[in-house]
XYZ file of C-alpha atoms in Angstrom:
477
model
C 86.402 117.244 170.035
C 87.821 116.754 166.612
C 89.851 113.982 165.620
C 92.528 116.250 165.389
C 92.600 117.011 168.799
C 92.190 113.664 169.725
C 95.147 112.398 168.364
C 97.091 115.190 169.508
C 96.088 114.652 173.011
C 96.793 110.872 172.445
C 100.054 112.257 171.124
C 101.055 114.053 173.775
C 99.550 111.404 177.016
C 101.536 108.838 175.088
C 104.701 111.262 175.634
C 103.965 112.221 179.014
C 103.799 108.606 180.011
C 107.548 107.489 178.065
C 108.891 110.631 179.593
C 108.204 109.035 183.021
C 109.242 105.726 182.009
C 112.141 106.564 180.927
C 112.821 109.154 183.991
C 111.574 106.422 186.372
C 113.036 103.198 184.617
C 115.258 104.127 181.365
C 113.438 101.213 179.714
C 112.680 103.303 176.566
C 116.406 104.281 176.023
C 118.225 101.105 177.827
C 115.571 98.402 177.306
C 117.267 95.262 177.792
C 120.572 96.935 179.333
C 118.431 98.776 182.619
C 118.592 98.406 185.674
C 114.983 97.850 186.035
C 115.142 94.820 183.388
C 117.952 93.197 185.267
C 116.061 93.804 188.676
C 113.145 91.899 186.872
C 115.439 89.249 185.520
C 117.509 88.879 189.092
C 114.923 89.361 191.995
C 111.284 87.873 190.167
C 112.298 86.082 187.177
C 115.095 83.821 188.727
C 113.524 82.808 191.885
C 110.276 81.908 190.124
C 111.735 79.699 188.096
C 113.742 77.721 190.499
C 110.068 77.219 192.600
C 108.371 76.375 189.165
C 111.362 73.815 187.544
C 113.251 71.128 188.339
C 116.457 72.352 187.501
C 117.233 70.703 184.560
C 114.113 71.708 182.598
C 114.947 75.550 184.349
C 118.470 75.399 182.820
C 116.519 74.820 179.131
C 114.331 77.663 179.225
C 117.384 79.791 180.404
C 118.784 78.755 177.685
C 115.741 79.043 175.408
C 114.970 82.742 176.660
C 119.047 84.088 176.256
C 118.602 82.051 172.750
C 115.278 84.130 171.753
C 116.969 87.304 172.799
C 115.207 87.803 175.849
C 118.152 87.747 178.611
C 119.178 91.266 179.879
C 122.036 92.917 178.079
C 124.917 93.615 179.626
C 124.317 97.105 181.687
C 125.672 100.917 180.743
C 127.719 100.634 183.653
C 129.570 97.485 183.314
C 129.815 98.286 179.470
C 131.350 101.358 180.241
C 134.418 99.885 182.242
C 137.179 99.798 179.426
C 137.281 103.485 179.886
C 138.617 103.330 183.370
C 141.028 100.042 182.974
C 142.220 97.976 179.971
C 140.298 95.020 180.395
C 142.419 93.358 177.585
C 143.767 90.032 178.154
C 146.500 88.744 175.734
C 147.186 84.676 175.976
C 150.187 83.820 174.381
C 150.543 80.719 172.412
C 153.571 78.643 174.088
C 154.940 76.743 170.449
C 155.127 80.455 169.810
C 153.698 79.253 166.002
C 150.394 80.823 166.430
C 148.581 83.997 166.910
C 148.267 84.888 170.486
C 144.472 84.806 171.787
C 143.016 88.979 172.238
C 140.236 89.004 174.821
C 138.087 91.703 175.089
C 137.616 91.134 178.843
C 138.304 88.661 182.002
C 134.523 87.408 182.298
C 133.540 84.358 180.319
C 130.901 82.012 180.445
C 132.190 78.257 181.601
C 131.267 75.060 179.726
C 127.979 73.362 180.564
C 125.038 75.961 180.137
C 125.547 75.836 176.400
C 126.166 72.565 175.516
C 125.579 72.420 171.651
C 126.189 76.187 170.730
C 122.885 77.296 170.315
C 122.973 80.432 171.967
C 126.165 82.251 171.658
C 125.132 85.588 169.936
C 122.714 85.729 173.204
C 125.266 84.987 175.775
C 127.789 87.516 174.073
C 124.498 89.897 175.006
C 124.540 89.540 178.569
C 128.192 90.645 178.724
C 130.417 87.693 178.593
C 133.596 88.561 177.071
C 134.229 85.176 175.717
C 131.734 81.834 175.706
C 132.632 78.248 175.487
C 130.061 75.486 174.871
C 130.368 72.064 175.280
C 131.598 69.237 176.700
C 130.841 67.850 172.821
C 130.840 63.749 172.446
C 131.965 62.853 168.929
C 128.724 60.941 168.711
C 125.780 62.157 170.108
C 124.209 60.402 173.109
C 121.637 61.435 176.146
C 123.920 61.134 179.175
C 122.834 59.605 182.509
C 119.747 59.219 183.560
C 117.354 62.035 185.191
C 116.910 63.286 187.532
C 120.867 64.368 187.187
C 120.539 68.225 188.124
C 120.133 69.263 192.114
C 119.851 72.440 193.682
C 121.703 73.641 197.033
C 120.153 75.878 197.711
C 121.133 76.844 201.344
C 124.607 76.626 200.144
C 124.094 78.194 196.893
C 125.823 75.087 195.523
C 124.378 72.719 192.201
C 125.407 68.980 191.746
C 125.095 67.580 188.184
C 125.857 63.819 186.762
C 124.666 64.923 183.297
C 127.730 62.480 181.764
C 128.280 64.492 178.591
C 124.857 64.613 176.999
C 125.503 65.973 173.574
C 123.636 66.371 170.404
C 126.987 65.142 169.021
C 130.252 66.297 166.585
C 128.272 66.625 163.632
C 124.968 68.761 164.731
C 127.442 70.897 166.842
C 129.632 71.576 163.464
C 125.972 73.034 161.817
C 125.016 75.109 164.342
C 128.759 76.144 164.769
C 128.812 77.170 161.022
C 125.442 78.988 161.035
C 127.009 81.115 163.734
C 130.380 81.863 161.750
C 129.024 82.412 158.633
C 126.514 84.990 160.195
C 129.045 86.849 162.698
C 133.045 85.801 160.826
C 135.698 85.003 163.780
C 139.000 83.899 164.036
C 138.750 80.647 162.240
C 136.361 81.542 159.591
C 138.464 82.044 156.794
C 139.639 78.520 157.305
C 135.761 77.591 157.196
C 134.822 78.912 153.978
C 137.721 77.088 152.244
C 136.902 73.572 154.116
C 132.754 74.021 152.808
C 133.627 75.401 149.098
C 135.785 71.900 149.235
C 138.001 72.901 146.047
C 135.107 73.686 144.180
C 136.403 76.631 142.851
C 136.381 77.384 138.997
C 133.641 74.693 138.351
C 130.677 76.785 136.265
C 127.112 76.433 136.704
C 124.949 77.664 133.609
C 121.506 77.339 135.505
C 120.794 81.254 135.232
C 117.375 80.697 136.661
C 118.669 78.810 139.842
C 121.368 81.654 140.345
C 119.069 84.266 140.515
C 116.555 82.851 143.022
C 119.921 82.306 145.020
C 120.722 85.980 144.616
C 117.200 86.853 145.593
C 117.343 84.495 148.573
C 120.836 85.754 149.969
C 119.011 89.443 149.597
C 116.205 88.687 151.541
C 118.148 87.078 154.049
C 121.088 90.175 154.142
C 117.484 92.349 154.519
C 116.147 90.575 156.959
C 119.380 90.525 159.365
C 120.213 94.049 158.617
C 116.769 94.691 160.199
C 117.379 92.853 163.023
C 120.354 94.176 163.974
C 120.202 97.137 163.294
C 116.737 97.728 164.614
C 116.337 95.389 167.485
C 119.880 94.646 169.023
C 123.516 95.456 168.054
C 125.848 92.300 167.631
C 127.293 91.064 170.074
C 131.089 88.916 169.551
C 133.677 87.701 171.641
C 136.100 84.651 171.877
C 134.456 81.473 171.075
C 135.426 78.438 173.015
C 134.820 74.686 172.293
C 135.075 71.935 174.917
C 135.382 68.345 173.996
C 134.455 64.956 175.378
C 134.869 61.530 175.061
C 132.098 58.931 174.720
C 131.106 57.224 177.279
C 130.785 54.051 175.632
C 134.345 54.504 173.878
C 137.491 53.078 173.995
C 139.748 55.151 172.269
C 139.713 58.636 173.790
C 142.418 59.641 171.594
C 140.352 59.021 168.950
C 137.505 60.953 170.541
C 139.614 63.861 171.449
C 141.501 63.784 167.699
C 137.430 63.833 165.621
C 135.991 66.781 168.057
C 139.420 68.753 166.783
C 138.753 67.946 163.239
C 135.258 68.373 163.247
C 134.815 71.288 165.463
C 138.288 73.337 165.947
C 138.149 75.336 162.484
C 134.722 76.847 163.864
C 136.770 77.658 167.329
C 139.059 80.408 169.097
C 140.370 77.697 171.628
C 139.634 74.175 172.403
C 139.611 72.606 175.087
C 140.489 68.688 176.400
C 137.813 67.733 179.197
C 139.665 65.047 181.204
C 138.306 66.330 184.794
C 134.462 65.804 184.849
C 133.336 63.242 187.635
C 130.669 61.815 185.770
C 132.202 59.733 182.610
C 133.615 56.365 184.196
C 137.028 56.210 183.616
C 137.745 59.874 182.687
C 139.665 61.633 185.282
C 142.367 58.639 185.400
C 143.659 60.491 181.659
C 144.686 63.058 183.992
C 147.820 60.744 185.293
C 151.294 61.489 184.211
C 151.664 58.597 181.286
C 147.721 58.657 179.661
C 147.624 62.671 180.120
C 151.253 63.202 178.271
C 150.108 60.712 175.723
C 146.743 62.446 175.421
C 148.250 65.898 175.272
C 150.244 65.311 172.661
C 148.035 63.591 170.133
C 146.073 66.149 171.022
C 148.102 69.072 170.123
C 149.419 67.665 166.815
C 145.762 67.008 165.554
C 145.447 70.732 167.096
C 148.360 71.401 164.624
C 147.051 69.862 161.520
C 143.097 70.707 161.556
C 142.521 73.955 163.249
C 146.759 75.347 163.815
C 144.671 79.421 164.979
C 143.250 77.877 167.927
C 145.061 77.604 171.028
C 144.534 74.490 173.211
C 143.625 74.022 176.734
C 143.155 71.323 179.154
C 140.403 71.289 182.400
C 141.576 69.524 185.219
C 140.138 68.476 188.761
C 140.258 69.999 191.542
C 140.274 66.704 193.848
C 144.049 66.230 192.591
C 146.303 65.623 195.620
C 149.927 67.488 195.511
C 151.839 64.506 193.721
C 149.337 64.287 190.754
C 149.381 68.255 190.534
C 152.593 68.021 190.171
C 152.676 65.361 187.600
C 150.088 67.512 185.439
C 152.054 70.666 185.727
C 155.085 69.069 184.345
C 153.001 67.291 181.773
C 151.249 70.458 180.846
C 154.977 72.151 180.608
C 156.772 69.100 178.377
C 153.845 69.270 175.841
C 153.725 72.956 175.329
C 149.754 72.676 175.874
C 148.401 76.534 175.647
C 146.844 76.919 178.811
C 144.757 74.888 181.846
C 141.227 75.499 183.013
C 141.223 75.522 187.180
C 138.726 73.868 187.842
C 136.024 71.175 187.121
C 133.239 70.199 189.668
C 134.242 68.502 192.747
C 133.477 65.030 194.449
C 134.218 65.964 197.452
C 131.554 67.090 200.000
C 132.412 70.328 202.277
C 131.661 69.473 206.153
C 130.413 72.709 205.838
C 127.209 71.727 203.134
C 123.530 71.550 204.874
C 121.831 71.127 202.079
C 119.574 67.329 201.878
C 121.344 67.219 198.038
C 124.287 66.990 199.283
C 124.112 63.327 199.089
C 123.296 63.238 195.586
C 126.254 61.742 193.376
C 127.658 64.061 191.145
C 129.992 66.516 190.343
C 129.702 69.975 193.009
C 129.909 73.285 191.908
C 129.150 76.886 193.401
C 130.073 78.957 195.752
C 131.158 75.434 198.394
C 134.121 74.880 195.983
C 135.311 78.355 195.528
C 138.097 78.459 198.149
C 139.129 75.318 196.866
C 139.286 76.440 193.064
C 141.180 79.527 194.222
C 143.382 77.404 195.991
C 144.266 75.035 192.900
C 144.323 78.078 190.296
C 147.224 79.206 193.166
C 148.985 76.135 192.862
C 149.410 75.404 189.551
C 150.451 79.064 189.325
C 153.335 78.580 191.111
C 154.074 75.048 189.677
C 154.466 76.391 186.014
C 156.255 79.543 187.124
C 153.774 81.730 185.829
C 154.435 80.109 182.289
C 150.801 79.064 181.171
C 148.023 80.508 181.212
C 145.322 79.476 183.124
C 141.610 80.216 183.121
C 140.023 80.088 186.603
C 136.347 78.720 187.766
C 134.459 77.942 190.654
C 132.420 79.433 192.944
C 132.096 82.951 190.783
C 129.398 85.246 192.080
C 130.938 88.861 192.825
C 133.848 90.476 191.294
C 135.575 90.048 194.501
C 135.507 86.616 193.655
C 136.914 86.739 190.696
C 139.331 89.459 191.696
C 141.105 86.886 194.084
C 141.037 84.264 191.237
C 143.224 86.586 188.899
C 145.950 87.182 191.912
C 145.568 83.756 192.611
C 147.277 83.473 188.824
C 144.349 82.999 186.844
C 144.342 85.220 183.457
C 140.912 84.660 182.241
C 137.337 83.630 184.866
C 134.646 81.577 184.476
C 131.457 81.818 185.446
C 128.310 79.652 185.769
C 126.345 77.965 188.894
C 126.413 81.058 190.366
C 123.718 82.110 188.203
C 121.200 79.942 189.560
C 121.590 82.127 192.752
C 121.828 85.834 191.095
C 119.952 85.521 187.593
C 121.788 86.769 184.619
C 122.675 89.695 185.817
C 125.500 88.827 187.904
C 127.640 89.027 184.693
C 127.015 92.828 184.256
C 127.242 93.254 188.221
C 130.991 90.967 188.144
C 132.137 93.580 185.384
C 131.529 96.281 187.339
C 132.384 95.388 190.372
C 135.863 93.918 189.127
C 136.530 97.169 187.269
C 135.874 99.004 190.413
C 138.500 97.060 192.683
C 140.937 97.414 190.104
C 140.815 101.409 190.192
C 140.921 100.716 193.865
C 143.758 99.651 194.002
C 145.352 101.368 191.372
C 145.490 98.870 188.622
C 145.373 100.714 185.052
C 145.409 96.633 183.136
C 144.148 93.718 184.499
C 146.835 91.544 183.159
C 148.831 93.579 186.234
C 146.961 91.998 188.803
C 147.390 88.180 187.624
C 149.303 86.559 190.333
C 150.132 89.285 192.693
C 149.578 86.601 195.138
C 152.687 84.917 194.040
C 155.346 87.432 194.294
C 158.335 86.560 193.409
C 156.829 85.498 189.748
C 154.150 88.317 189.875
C 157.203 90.709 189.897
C 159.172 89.241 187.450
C 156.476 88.980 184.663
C 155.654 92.547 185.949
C 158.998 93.470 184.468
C 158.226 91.574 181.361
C 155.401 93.428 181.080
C 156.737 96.465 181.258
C 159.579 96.086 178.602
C 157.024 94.765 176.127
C 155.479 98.338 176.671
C 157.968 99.995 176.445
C 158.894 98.142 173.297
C 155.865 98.450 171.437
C 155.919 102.845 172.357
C 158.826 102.380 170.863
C 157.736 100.505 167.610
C 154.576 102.766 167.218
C 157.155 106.268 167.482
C 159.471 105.200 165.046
């Protein structure tokens, strides 16, 4: 046999054998994005690692492997939802002096998995319509001590006391810049002038310095076109940032005021973490006097270092009625942008059988989803429907999160539930949301945000419906 004829029959095995990958698995044309991948990711990947890790050092090579590129992409068939129903969510700012907040879609990532911002492009890969990282310290510091991370895993339920272990304002800001200067965003423009620093006009003769510059930046441009283009499309969505006090401070003002500065010009929203369980001292900022004074230092350092980026607060979900009550109104008097519904829990569900359920900590998962739903509810009907809110807890199916939005959430969260179903629950959520919707013949999922509330769910349906009719009118004229 000639060579010839060798490679041709190489040629044409090699063929025969993508033609039945592909027919078998759509790896070849899907790669990351199939079904098989996600079934690898989901059903081998997943469970291995929870017998293999502890689950903190399984939570950082999750996060190493979605940083690498490695995750699953979102899937064909949760990508392909917009065609069916606007997925569009529009927040509105309630000073009415900003921009209002455009989100692509309802699923985001909650705060906690990426706690620095080193993986966003690779979380905006497996689907998540918007990603917030954090809870950032001003100053960087390790948290509690370890173990601090347990399983649940008869009750598909975590419990953490990390305590806000962050790499800190200042490495955040870095990594935070890398990503803006590679992919642009809503605040970027406001980057570019903070880093040229008034610089402009001043001349540099060094011809030879210039031109290795030049050379670099081509390389570089080279280099990402490649990668890209060749390996995977971009990926962008809203970028959130979630801020902490030290635990070791006194002056959470002062905490809260130096994460906006440092960090809001790189962000689409902020957010003010008063609600997690394991900072001593924390939560009390969520009563009437220390939250209204918080709130609005907060929002007038909001207004003088990053003014684009709406801001948010996360509360508890252990508050009893009275103290709801006082945060609603506080929320309201401030003109805050929005609330997050809700943290982890201290309470422990009769209903937990887990031997972690002891543990101290902060419980998220599916034991606190009723619960979340119940405060995202609540809250809905104590602003009137007036501020947004973005719902967590307990995530896992698009049921879930479908009952969350009539429950008057506008935006969901997602995290623990990962742990349980692997990364592709995202893709699986999309879908499976999408699908409900048609069901029940939504054509927008801001019409299903508190339809569990009705007499506000039909007034801002009327609302909704003149703005429409407005903007036909606009666009005809």
């Amino acid at each position: 046999m000639t060579i010839k004829q060798q490679i041709q029959r190489a040629t044409l095995r090699t063929a025969a054998a993508l033609t039945l990958l592909e027919v078998t698995t759509h790896l070849p044309s899907e790669g990351r994005s199939s079904q098989t991948y996600h079934h690898l990711f989901d059903t081998i990947i997943t469970p291995l690692g929870r017998r293999l890790f502890n689950p903190e050092d399984a939570h950082h090579l999750a996060l190493e492997v979605v940083r690498r590129g490695l995750a699953p992409r979102v899937s064909r068939e949760a990508e392909s939802f917009g065609a069916r129903i606007n997925m569009t969510t529009t927040l509105q700012r309630t000073d009415n002096k900003g921009l209002p907040l455009k989100v692509p879609g309802p699923i985001g990532l909650a705060a906690g998995f990426d706690k620095n911002g080193s993986a966003i492009p690779g979380l905006f890969q497996l689907g998540f319509s918007f990603v917030e990282i954090g809870s950032v310290t001003p100053e960087p510091q390790e948290g509690n001590a370890k173990p601090r991370s347990f399983r649940l895993v008869e009750d598909r339920g975590v419990i953490n006391r990390f305590g806000f272990n962050s790499w800190g304002a200042d490495v955040v800001r870095g990594l935070l810049g890398d990503y803006r200067g590679e992919f642009g965003g809503r605040g970027a423009a406001l980057v570019v002038r903070q880093q040229r620093g008034g610089r402009d006009g001043q001349e540099d003769d060094r011809n030879g310095e210039r031109s290795s510059a030049i050379i670099n930046k081509l390389s570089w441009a080279l280099g990402w076109a490649w990668h890209r283009l060749m390996v995977a499309p971009p990926n962008q969505g809203i970028l959130g940032v979630n801020l902490g006090k030290n635990k070791t401070s006194d002056d959470e003002i002062g905490d809260y005021t130096t994460g906006i500065r440092k960090l809001g010009p790189y962000a689409d929203y902020l957010v003010i973490n008063v609600s997690s369980p394991n900072t001593p001292g924390l939560r009390s900022l969520q009563q009437r006097e220390p939250l209204h004074n918080l709130l609005t230092s907060t929002t007038k350092a909001r207004d003088e270092y990053a003014p684009h980026a709406p801001l948010y607060v996360k509360i508890a979900p252990d508050l009893s009625p009275s103290e709801m009550e006082d945060v609603a109104s506080v929320v309201m008097e401030t003109s805050i942008d929005g609330m997050i519904v809700s943290n982890t829990t201290n309470a422990r569900p009769e209903s937990l059988v887990s031997p972690n359920k002891r543990e101290v900590g902060g419980l998220s998962g599916a034991p606190i989803k009723n619960r979340s739903t119940e405060c995202i509810r609540t809250m809905y009907k104590l602003t009137n429907g007036t501020i947004p809110i973005i719902g967590v807890g307990g995530v896992g199916s698009g049921r879930d999160a479908y009952d969350k939005l009539k429950a008057g959430a506008s935006l969901i969260q997602v995290y623990s539930m990962m742990v349980y179903e692997g990364p592709g629950v995202v893709s699986r959520i999309r879908k499976e949301l999408a699908d409900l919707l048609a069901e029940n013949g939504y054509k927008n999922v801001e019409d299903v945000v508190g339809a569990d509330c009705e007499d506000i769910y039909w007034r801002k349906a009327e609302e909704r419906v003149k703005k429409r009719m407005e903007a036909e009118k606009s666009a005809t004229i």
